[in-house]
Amino acid sequence: MTTYLFVFKIQVNEIIALLLIATTLLVTVLTIITLWFKVSIHAAGISGVVGFFLVFGLKYPDSMAFYPLLGLLICAGLVMSARLQLNAHSPKEIWAGMCTGLGICFGTLYWFV
C-alpha cells in the first residue's frame, strides 16, 4: 500500500520508486517462500541493501558508493554470523536469504536503471 501511494499518487523519483518496488517484491517473495522453507529474513534484508549500493556503485562510478558498500558488507557479515551464532538459522537458510535478497534487489535496480 505504501509503495502504491508513493509511486502512483505522490509520483516520487524513478530511483526511489524502484527501491520501493524492489523492497515490496522482496517482502512478497520472502512471505511466500517462508510458507515452505525457513529463510533468514535478516540476511535477505541486509543483502538487499548491499545489492542496492552495489548497483549504485556499478551504474554511477562517481557516486562514492565504495566506502558505504564496504561498511555494509562488514555489517552483513556480522548480521549473518550473529544469526548462526545464536543458532537461529542453519547455513543453508542464511545462504537462501542472502541470495534471495541480493538477487531481487540487485536484479530489479540493475535491470531498470
C-alpha positions as a printed Julia matrix, in Angstrom:
113×3 Matrix{Float64}:
  0.0     0.0     0.0
  2.81    2.41    0.88
  4.63    1.66   -2.35
  1.44    2.26   -4.32
  0.86    5.61   -2.64
  4.43    6.82   -3.14
  4.79    5.6    -6.73
  1.37    6.4    -8.19
 -0.13    9.12   -6.0
  2.9    11.16   -4.96
  4.97   10.19   -8.02
  8.39   10.06   -6.4
 11.67    9.95   -8.3
 12.2     6.9   -10.55
 15.1     5.57   -8.44
 13.13    5.86   -5.19
 10.16    4.19   -6.86
 12.36    1.27   -7.95
 13.78    0.94   -4.43
 10.26    0.75   -3.02
  9.09   -1.71   -5.67
 12.13   -3.96   -5.14
 11.59   -3.92   -1.38
  7.92   -4.78   -1.78
  8.79   -7.57   -4.21
 11.37   -8.95   -1.75
  8.91   -8.95    1.15
  6.3   -10.68   -1.0
  8.7   -13.36   -2.24
 10.03  -13.98    1.27
  6.5   -14.31    2.63
  5.67  -16.94    0.02
  8.95  -18.84    0.45
  8.61  -18.88    4.24
  5.42  -20.93    3.94
  7.52  -23.94    2.83
 11.12  -23.19    3.82
 12.59  -21.2     6.7
 14.66  -18.34    5.24
 16.74  -15.78    7.12
 14.86  -12.52    6.71
 17.76  -10.68    8.37
 20.19  -11.98    5.73
 17.75  -11.12    2.94
 17.26   -7.57    4.22
 20.91   -6.67    4.67
 21.82   -8.37    1.38
 19.13   -6.36   -0.37
 20.69   -3.13    0.88
 24.1    -4.39   -0.29
 22.52   -5.08   -3.69
 21.16   -1.53   -3.89
 24.54    0.01   -3.14
 26.31   -2.4    -5.5
 24.09   -1.24   -8.37
 24.72    2.41   -7.48
 28.46    1.74   -7.49
 28.3    -0.02  -10.87
 25.9     2.33  -12.64
 27.23    5.59  -11.16
 31.0     5.17  -10.66
 31.38    8.75   -9.4
 28.8     8.22   -6.63
 31.37    7.48   -3.89
 29.47    4.27   -3.02
 32.63    2.26   -2.29
 33.01    3.08    1.4
 29.33    2.69    2.28
 29.35   -0.61    0.36
 32.41   -1.76    2.27
 30.73   -0.89    5.58
 27.54   -2.67    4.5
 29.49   -5.82    3.58
 31.07   -5.87    7.03
 27.65   -5.27    8.62
 26.13   -8.05    6.5
 28.83  -10.45    7.62
 28.21   -9.53   11.25
 24.43   -9.95   10.95
 24.68  -13.33    9.26
 27.35  -14.53   11.69
 25.18  -13.47   14.61
 22.23  -15.45   13.26
 24.44  -18.52   13.01
 25.98  -17.96   16.44
 22.53  -17.7    18.03
 21.51  -20.96   16.31
 18.54  -19.12   14.8
 19.33  -20.44   11.31
 21.38  -23.05    9.53
 23.95  -22.03    6.91
 21.54  -23.15    4.18
 18.85  -20.78    5.46
 21.37  -17.92    5.65
 22.52  -18.59    2.08
 18.93  -18.78    0.84
 18.09  -15.44    2.44
 21.26  -13.79    1.2
 20.79  -14.99   -2.38
 17.12  -14.02   -2.4
 17.72  -10.52   -1.05
 20.76   -9.81   -3.19
 19.21  -11.3    -6.32
 15.89   -9.47   -6.15
 17.22   -6.07   -5.09
 20.28   -6.09   -7.33
 18.35   -7.51  -10.28
 15.48   -5.05  -10.05
 17.67   -1.97   -9.89
 20.27   -3.18  -12.4
 17.63   -4.15  -14.95
 15.54   -0.97  -14.75
 18.13    1.76  -14.07
